[in-house]
Every structure is written in C-alpha cells, then in structure tokens.
PDB file of C-alpha atoms and ligand atoms in Angstrom:
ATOM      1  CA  UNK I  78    -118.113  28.857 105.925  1.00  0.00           C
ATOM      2  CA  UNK I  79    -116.352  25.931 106.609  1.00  0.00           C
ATOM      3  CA  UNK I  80    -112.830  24.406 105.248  1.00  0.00           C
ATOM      4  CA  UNK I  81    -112.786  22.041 102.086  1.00  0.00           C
ATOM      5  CA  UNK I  82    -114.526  18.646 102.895  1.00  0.00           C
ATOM      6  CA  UNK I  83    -111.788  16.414 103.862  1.00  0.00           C
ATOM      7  CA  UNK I  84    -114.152  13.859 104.257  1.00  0.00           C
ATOM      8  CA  UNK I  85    -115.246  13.685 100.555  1.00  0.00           C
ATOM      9  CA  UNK I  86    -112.470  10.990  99.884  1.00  0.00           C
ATOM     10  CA  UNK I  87    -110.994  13.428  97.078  1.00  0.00           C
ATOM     11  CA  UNK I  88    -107.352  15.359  98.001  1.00  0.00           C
ATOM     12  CA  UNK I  89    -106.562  18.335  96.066  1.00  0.00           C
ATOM     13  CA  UNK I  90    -105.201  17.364  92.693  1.00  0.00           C
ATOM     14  CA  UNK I  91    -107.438  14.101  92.470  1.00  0.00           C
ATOM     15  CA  UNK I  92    -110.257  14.214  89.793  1.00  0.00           C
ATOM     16  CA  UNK I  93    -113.702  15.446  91.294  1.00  0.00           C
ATOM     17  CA  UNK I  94    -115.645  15.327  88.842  1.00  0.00           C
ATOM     18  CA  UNK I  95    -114.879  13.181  85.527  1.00  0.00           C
ATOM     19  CA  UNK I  96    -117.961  13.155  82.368  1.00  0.00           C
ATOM     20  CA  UNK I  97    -116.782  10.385  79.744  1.00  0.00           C
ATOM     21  CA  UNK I  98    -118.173   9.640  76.636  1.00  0.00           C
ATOM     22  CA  UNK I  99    -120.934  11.714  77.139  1.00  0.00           C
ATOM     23  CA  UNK I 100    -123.470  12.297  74.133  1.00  0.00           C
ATOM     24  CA  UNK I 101    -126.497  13.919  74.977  1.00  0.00           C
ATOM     25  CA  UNK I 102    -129.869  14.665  71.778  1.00  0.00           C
ATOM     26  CA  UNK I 103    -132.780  16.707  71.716  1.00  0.00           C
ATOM     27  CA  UNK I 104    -134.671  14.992  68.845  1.00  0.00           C
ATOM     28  CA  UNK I 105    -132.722  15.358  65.496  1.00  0.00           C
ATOM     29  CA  UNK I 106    -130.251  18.272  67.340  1.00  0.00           C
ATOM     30  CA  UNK I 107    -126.711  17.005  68.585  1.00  0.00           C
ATOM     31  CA  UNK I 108    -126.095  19.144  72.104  1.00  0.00           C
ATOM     32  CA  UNK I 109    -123.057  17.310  72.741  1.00  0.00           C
ATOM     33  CA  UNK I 110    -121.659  14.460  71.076  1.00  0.00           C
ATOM     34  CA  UNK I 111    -118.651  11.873  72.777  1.00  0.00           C
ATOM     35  CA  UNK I 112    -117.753  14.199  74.827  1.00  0.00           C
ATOM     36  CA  UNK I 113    -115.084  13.780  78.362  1.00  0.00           C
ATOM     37  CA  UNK I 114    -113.182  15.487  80.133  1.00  0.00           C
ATOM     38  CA  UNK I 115    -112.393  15.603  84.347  1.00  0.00           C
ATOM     39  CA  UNK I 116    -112.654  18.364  87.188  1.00  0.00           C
ATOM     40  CA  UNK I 117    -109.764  18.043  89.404  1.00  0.00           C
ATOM     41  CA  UNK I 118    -110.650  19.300  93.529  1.00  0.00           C
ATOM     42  CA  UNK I 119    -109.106  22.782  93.994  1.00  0.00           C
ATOM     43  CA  UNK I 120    -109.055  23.977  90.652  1.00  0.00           C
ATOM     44  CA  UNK I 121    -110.816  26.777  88.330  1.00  0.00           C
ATOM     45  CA  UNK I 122    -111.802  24.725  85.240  1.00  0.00           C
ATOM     46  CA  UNK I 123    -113.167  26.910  82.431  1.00  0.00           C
ATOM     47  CA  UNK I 124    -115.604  25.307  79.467  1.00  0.00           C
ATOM     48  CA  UNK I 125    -115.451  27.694  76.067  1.00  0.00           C
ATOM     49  CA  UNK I 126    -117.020  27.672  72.854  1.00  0.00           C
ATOM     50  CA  UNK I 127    -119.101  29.674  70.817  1.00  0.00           C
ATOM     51  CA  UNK I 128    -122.315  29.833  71.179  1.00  0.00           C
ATOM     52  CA  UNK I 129    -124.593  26.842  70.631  1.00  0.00           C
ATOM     53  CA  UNK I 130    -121.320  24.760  71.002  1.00  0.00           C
ATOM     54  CA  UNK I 131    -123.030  22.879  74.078  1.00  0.00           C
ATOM     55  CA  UNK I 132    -121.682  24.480  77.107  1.00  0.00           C
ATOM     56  CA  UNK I 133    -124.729  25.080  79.097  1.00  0.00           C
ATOM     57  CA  UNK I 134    -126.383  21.820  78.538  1.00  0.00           C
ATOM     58  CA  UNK I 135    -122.848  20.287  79.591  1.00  0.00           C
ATOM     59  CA  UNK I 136    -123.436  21.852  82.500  1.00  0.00           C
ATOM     60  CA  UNK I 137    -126.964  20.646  82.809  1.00  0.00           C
ATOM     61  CA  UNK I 138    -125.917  16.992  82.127  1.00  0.00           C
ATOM     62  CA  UNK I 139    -123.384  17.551  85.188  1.00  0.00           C
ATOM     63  CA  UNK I 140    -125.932  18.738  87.652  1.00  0.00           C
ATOM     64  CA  UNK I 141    -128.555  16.223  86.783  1.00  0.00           C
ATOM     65  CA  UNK I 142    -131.035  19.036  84.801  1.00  0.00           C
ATOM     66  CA  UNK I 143    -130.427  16.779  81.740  1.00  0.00           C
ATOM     67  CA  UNK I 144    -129.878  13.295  81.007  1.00  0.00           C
ATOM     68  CA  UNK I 145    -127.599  11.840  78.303  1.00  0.00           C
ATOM     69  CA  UNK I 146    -128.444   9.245  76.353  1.00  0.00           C
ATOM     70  CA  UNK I 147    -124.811   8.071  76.537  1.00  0.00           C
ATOM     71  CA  UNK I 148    -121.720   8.163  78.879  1.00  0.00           C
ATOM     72  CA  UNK I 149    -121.240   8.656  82.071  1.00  0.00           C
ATOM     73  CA  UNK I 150    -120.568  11.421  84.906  1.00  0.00           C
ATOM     74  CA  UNK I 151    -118.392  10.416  88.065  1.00  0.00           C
ATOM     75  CA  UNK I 152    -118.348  12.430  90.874  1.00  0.00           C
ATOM     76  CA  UNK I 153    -116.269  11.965  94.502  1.00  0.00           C
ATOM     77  CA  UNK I 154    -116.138   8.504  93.066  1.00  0.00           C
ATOM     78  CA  UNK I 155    -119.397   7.464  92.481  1.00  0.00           C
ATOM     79  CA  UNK I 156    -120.707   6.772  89.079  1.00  0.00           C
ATOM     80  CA  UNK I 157    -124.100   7.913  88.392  1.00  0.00           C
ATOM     81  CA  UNK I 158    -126.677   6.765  85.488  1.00  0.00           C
ATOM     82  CA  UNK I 159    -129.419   9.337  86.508  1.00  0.00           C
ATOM     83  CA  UNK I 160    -129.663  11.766  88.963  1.00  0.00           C
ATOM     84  CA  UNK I 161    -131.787  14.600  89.561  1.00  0.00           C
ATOM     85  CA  UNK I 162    -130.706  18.629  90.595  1.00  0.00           C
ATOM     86  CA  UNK I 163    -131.940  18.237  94.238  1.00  0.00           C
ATOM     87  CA  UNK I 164    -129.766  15.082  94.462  1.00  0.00           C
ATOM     88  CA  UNK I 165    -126.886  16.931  92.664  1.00  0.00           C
ATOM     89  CA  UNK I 166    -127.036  19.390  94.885  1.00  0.00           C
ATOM     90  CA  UNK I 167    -127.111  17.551  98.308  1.00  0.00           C
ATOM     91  CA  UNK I 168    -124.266  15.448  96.829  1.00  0.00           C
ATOM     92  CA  UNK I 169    -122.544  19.202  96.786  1.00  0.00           C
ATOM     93  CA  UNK I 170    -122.954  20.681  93.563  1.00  0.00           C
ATOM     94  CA  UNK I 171    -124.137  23.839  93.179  1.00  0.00           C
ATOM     95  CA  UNK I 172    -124.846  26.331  90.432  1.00  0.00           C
ATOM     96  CA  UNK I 173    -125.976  29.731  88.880  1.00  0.00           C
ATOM     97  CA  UNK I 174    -127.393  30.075  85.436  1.00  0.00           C
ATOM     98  CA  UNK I 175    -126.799  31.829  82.139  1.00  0.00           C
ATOM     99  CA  UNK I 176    -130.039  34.163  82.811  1.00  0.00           C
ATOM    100  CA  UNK I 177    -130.379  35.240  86.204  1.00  0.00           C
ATOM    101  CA  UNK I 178    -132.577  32.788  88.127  1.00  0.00           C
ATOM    102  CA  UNK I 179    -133.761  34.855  91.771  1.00  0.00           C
ATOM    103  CA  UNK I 180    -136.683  35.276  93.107  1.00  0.00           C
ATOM    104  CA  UNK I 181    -137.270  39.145  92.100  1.00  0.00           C
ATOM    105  CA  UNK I 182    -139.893  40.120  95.247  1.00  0.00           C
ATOM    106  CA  UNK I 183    -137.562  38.954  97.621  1.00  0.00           C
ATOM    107  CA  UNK I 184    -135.233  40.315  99.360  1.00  0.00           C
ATOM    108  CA  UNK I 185    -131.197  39.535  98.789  1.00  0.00           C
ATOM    109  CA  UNK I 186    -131.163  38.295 102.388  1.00  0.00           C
ATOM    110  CA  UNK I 187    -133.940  35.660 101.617  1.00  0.00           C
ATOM    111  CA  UNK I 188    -132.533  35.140  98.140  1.00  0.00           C
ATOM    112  CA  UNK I 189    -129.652  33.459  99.987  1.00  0.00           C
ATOM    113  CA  UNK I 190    -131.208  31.734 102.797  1.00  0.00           C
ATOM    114  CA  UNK I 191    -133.511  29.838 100.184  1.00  0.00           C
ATOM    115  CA  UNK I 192    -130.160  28.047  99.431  1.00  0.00           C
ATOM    116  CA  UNK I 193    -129.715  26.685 102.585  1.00  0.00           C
ATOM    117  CA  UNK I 194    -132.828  25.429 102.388  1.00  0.00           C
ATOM    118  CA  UNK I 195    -131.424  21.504 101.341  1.00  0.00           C
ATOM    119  CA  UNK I 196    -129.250  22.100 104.290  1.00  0.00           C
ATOM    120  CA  UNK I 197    -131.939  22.410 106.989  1.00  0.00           C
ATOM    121  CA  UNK I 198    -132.321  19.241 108.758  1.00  0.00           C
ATOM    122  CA  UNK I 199    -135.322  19.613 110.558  1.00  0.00           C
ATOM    123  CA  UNK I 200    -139.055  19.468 109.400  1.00  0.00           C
ATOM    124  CA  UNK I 201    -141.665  21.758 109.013  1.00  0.00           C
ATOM    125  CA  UNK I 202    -142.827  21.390 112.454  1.00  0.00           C
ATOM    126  CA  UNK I 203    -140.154  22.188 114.206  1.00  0.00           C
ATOM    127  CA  UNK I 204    -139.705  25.754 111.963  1.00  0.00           C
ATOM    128  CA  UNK I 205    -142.776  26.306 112.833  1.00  0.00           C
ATOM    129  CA  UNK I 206    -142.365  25.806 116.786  1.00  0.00           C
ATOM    130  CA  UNK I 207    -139.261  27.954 116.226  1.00  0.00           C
ATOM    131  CA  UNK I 208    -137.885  26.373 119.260  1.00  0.00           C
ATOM    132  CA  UNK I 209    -135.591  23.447 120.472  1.00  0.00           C
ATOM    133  CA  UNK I 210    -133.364  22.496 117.557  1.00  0.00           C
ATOM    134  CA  UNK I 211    -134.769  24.031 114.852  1.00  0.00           C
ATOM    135  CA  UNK I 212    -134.073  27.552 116.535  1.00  0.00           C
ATOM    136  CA  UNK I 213    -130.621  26.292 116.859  1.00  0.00           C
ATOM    137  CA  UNK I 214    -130.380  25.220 113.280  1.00  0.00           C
ATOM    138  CA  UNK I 215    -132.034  28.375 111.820  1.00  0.00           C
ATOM    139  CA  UNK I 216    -129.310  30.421 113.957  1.00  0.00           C
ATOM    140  CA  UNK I 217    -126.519  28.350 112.266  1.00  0.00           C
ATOM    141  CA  UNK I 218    -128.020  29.186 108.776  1.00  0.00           C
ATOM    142  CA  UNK I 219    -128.467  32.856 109.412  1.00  0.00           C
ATOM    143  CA  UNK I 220    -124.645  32.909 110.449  1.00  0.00           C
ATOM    144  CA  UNK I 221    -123.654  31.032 107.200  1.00  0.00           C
ATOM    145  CA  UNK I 222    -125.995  33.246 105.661  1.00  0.00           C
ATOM    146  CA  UNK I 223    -124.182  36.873 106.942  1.00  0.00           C
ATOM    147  CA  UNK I 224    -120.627  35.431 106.464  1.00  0.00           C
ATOM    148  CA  UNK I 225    -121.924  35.026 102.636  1.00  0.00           C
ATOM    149  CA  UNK I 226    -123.296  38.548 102.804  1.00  0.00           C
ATOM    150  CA  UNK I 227    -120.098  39.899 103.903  1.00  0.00           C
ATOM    151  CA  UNK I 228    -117.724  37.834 101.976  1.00  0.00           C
ATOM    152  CA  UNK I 229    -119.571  39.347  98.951  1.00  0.00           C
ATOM    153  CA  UNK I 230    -119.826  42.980 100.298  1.00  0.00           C
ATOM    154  CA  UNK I 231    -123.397  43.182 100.099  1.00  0.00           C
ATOM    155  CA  UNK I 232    -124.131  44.226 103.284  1.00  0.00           C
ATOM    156  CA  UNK I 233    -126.499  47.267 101.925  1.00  0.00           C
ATOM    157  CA  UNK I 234    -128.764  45.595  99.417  1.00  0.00           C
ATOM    158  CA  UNK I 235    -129.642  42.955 102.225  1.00  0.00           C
ATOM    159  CA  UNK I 236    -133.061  43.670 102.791  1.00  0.00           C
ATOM    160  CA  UNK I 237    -133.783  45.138  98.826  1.00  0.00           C
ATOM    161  CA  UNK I 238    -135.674  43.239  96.965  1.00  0.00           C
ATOM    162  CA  UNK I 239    -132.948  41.656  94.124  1.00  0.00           C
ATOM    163  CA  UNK I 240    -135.573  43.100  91.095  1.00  0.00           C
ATOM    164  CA  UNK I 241    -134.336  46.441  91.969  1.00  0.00           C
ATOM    165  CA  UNK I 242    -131.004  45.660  91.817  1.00  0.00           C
ATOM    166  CA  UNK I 243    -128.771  46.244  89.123  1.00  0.00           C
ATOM    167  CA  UNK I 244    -127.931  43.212  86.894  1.00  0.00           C
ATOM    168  CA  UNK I 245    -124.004  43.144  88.092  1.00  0.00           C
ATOM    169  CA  UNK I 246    -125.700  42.824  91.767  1.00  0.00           C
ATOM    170  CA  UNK I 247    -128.247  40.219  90.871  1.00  0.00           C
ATOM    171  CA  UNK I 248    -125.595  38.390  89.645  1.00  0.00           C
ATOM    172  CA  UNK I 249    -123.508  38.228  92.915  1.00  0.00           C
ATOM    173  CA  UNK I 250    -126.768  37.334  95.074  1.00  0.00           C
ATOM    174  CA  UNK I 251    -126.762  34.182  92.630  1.00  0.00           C
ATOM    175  CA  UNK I 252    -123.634  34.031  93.700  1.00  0.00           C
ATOM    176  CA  UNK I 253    -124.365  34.181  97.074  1.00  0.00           C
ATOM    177  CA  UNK I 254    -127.032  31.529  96.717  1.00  0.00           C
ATOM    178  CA  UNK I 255    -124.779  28.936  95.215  1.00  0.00           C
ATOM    179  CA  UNK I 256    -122.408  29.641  98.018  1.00  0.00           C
ATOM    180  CA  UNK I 257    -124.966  28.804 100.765  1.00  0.00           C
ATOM    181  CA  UNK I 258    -125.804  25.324  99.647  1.00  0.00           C
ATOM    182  CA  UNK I 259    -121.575  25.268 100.855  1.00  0.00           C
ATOM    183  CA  UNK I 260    -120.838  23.237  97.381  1.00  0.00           C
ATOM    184  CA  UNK I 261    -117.904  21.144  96.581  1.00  0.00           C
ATOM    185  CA  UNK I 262    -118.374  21.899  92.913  1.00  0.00           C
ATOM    186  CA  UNK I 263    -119.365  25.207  92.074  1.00  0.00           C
ATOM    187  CA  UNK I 264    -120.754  25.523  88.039  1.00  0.00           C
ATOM    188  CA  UNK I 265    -121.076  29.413  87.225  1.00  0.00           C
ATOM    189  CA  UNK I 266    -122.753  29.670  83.624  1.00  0.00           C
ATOM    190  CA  UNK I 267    -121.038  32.880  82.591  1.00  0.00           C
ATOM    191  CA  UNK I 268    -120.969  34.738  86.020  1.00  0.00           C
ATOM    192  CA  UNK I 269    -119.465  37.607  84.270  1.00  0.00           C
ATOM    193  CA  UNK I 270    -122.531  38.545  80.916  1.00  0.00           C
ATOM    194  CA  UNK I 271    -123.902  41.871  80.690  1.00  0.00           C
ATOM    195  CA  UNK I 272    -121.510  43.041  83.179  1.00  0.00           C
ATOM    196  CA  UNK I 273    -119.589  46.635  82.647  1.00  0.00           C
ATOM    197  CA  UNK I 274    -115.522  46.669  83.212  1.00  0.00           C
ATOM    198  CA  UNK I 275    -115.908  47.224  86.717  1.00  0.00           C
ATOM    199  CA  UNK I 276    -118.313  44.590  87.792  1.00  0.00           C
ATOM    200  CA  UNK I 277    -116.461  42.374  85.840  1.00  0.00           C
ATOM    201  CA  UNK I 278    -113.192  43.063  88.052  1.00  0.00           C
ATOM    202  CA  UNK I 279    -115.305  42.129  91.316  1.00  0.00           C
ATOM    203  CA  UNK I 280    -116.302  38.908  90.226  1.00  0.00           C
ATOM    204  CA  UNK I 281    -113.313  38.174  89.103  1.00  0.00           C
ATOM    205  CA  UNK I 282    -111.760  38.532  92.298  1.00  0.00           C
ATOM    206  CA  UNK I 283    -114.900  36.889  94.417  1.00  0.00           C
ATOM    207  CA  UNK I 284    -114.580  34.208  92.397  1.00  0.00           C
ATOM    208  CA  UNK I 285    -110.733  33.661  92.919  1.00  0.00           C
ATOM    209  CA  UNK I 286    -111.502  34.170  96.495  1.00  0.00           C
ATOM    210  CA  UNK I 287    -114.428  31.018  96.665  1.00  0.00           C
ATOM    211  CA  UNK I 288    -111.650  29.547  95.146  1.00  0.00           C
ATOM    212  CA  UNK I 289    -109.063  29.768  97.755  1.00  0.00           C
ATOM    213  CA  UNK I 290    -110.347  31.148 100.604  1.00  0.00           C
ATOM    214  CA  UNK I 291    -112.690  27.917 100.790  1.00  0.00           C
ATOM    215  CA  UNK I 292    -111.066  25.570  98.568  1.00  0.00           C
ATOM    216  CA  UNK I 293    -114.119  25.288  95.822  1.00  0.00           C
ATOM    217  CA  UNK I 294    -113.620  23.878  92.672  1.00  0.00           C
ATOM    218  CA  UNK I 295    -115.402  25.763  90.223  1.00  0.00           C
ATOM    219  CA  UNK I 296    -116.301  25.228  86.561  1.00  0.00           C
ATOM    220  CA  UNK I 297    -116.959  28.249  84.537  1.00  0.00           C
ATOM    221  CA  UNK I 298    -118.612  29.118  81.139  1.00  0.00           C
ATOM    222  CA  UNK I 299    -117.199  32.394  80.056  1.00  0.00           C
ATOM    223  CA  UNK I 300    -117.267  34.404  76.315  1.00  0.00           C
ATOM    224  CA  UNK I 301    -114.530  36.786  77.525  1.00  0.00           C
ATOM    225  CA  UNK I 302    -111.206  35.120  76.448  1.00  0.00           C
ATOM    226  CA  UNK I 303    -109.144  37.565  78.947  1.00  0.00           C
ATOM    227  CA  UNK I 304    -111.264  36.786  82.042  1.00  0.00           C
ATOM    228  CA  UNK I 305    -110.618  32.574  81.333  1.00  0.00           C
ATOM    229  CA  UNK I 306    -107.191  33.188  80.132  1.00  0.00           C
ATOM    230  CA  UNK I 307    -106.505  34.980  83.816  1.00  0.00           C
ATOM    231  CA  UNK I 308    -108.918  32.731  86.055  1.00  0.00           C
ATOM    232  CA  UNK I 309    -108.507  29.028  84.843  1.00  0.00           C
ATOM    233  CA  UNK I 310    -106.270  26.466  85.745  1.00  0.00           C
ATOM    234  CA  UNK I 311    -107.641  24.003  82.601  1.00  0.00           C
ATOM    235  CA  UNK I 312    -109.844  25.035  79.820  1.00  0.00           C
ATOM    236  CA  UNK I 313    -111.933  22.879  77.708  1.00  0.00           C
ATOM    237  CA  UNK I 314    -113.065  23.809  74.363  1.00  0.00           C
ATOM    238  CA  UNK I 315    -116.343  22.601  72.668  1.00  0.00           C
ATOM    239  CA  UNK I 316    -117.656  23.411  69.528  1.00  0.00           C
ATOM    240  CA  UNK I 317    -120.682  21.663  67.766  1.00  0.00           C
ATOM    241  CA  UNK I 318    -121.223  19.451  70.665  1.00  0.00           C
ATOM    242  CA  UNK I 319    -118.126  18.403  70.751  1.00  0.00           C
ATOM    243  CA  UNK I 320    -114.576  18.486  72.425  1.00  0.00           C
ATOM    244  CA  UNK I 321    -111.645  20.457  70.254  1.00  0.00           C
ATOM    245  CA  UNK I 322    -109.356  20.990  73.020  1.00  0.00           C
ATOM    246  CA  UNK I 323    -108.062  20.656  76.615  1.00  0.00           C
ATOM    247  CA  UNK I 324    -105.205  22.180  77.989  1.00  0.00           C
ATOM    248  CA  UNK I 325    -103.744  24.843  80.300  1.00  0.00           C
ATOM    249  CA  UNK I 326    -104.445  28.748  79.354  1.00  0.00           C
ATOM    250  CA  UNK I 327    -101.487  29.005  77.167  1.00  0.00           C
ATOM    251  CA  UNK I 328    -101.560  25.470  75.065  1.00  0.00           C
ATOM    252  CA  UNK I 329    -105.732  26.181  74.277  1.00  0.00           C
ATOM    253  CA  UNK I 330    -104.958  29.214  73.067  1.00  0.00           C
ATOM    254  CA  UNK I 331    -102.642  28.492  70.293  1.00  0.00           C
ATOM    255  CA  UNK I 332    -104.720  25.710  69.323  1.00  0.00           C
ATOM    256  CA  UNK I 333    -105.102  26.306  65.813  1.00  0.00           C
ATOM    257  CA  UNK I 334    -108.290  24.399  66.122  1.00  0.00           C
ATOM    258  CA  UNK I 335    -109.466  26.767  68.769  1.00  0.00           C
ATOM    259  CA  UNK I 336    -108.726  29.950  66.797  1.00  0.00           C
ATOM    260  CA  UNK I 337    -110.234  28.446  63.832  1.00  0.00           C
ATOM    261  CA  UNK I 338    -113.672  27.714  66.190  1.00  0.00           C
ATOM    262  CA  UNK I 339    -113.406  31.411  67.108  1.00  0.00           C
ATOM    263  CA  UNK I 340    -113.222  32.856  63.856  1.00  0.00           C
ATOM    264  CA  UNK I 341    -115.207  31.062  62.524  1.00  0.00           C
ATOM    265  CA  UNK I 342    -113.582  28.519  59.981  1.00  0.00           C
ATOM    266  CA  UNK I 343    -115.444  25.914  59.030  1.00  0.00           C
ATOM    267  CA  UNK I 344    -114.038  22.556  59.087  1.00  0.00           C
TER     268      UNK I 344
HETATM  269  N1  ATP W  52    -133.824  22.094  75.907  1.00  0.00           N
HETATM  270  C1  ATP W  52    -133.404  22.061  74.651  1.00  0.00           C
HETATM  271  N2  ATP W  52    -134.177  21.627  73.645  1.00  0.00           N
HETATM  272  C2  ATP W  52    -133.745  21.571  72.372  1.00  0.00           C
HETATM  273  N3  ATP W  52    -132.518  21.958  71.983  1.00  0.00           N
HETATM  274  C3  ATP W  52    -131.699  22.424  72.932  1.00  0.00           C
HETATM  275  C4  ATP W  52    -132.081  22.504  74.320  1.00  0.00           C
HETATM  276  N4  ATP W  52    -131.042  23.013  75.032  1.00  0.00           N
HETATM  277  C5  ATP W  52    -130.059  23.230  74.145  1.00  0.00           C
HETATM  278  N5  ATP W  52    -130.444  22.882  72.882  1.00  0.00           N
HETATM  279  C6  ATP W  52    -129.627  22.955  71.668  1.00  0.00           C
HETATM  280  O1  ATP W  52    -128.372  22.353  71.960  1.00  0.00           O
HETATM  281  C7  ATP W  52    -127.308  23.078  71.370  1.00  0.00           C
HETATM  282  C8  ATP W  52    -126.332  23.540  72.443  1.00  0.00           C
HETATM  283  O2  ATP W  52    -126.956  24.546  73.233  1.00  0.00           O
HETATM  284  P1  ATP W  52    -126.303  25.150  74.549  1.00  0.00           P
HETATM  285  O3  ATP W  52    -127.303  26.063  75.148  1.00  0.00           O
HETATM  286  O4  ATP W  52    -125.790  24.048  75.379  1.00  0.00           O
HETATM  287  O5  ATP W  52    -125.083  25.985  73.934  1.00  0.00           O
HETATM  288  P2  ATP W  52    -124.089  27.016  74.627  1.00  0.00           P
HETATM  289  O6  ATP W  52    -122.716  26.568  74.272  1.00  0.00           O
HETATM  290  O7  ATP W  52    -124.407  27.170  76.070  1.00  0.00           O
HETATM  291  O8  ATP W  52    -124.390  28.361  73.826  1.00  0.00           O
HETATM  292  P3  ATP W  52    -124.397  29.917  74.320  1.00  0.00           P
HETATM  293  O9  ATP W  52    -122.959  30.360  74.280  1.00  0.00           O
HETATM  294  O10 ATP W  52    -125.204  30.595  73.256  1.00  0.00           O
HETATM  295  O11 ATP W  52    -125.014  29.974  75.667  1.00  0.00           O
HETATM  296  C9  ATP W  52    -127.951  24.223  70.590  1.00  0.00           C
HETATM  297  O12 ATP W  52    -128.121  23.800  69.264  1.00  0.00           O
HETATM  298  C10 ATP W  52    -129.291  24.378  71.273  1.00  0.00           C
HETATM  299  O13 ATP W  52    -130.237  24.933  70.409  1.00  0.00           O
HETATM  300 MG1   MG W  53    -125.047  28.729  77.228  1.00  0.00          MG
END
C-alpha cells in the first residue's frame, strides 16, 4: 500500500475531517442533535456512548449514507451539503459496519478485490479484453490486494468463502475491504463485537498497525471501555444524540458526565 497522501493538502496534526453543528431526525426521533467535533490526520479518534446514543448514524452522516437536516461536514477542506457513499468513498473514506456487511458466497480473496473496485480506472471493455491497460491495472489491484491479505495474516482463508468463516475472521476481511479502497479516513463501527479475548487482541494490534504503518486516520465506535482507553488518541462521547464530552483517554474518563451516561443516571 502506499504512504499517507501528501497530496491531500492536510499535514499530520491538521483537522481532516471536522462535522459542526450537525443535527440529523428521523420523523419525531432525535439521532443526533447540535452535534461537532473534528478528526485530526494521523490520529485514532474513538466515538462512545451507549447504545442508541447516535454513534452509528454519526458515522452514516460522515460517509454520506445519511443526510442531516442541519450542519455541516468538512473534509480535506472542502465543505459538503450532500454527498453520497460512492462519492465519500472516492473522496477516501472508507468503512465497515456494525453487522458484518460481505458478500457470504464469495470468497475472502474476492471479498477484497470488490473494494478496489472504485479504484479501477478502466471500463468494462477493457476487463473484458483483459489486455492492454486493463491487464496492467488488474495486476496492480491483485498486488494491493495480496499485500492486504498478508498484512492481515489471512493468507489461508483466501479462497474460502467468508460465510464459513468464523465471525472474528469475517470481521478482518471487512477489514481488509475497507483497506483496499486505500482510505484516508478509515470509520470502523465497532471492529471489535462478538469477538472472544483473543480476536479482540488481533484487531487491536491490526488496527494500530493501519494506523502507523500507513498513516490512516481512523474513527472508531467501540462498547469496550479498555480497548478505546488503550487505542485512541481523542474520544468523543454522545449520549441522546448529543455531545457530553471530548477529550484525551484520561480527561473523558473522569468526566462525571460520562460516568453518569454509563451508569445510567438520568439527567
Ligand atoms: N434509519 C433509521 N430510522 C429511524 N430511526 C433510526 C434510524 N437509524 C437510527 N435511528 C434511531 O436513531 C437513534 C440513534 O441510533 P444509532 O444506531 O445511531 O445509535 P448507536 O449509538 O449506534 O447505538 P448502538 O450502540 O446500539 O449501536 C436511535 O434512537 C435509533 O433508533
Ligand atoms: Mg451503532
């Protein structure tokens, strides 16, 4: 894979990715209400809150899956009213999801080329000549493709179909998937659910190593306070739709407001 984009006009440090204001309704229910916050480039930016607090559809506002009916999202720069996933995602932003979202008859190989799919420049024709520069193109991806397969150590599931896998697996070919589309911005909608100790361990460390071995800037939704406590660089906390606190590790978690949110207070 190749180095962090140095031509994206963002350093290390600057803000990627910042959401202001944002307040986004389904009918009568309040998914998120006023809500901002940024994404700095290089870092491992964790969203928490219990559950219904608005975490995945924050994530869905951010990659164009849902629009808000206020606010604003500003990424590399660029301020966007609406935008839709493909155009997300060939802007660099990538993601996995909350359930598992593969295609189960196919095989973990093809699970991960499918994401390089926005990435292939030549037409339909040309694949199907197979010749010229779309043989030169599809040789490119498959390279990509392996150097994913490796970097995740899943060199022996790569021609099982992923609905035979075990759910820890699955989880790393969406992982895999993400990383072929060779984000900027990598959203993982807890990576780490329904995994056992172990599994939990790998991803961990595969997702420290997208971090900086290729200098992707993740954001994560994650229940297990441990696991955000030792991955994150920020954390933002949401609950009810909206934004309690925002801090590093150690400041978030002796937010009184935060431990009230997790036990369950009401306020
Ligand atoms: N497509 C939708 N249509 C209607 N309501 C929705 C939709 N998506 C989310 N909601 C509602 O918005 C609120 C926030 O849901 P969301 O899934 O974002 O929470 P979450 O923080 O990801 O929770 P969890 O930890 O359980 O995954 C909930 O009240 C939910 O029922
Ligand atoms: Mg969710």
């Amino acid at each position: 894979m190749r180095a962090p984009d140095m031509n994206a006009g963002v350093a290390a440090g600057d803000v990627l990715l910042a959401v202001e204001n944002v307040s986004l309704r389904f009918g009568g229910v309040k998914a998120i209400t006023d809500v901002s916050f940024d994404i700095r480039k290089g870092e491992i930016r964790a969203i928490i809150g219990p559950n219904g607090a608005g975490k995945t559809s924050m994530l869905n506002v951010i990659n164009g899956f849902y629009h808000p009916q206020e606010g604003r999202i500003t990424f590399k720069g660029k301020t966007r009213s609406r935008m839709r996933p493909h155009e997300a995602a060939r802007q660099g932003i990538a993601r996995t999801f909350q359930n598992v979202a593969l295609f189960k008859g196919m095989t973990t190989l093809d699970n991960i080329m499918a994401g390089r799919t926005l990435k292939m420049k030549r037409g339909f024709f040309w694949q199907m000549l197979r010749h010229g520069p779309a043989l030169a193109e599809e040789i490119e991806h498959r390279r990509v493709v392996e150097e994913i397969i490796d970097f995740l150590e899943i060199e022996a599931i790569r021609k099982v179909p992923v609905g035979r896998l075990p759910y820890g697996l699955q989880k790393r070919v969406e992982l895999g998937r993400a990383l072929a589309m060779e984000p900027d911005l990598l959203l993982l909608d807890e990576p780490m659910a329904g995994m056992n100790l172990e599994e939990k361990e790998d991803m961990c460390r595969f997702i420290l190593d997208v971090n900086s071995q290729f200098g992707t800037t993740i954001a994560l939704i994650e229940h297990d306070m441990g696991v955000v406590m030792d991955l994150s660089d920020r954390v933002v906390v949401l609950e009810y739709g909206r934004k309690i606190a925002d801090g590093v590790p150690d400041e978030v978690k002796k937010n009184q407001a935060v431990i009230d949110a997790y036990l369950g207070v009401p306020h």
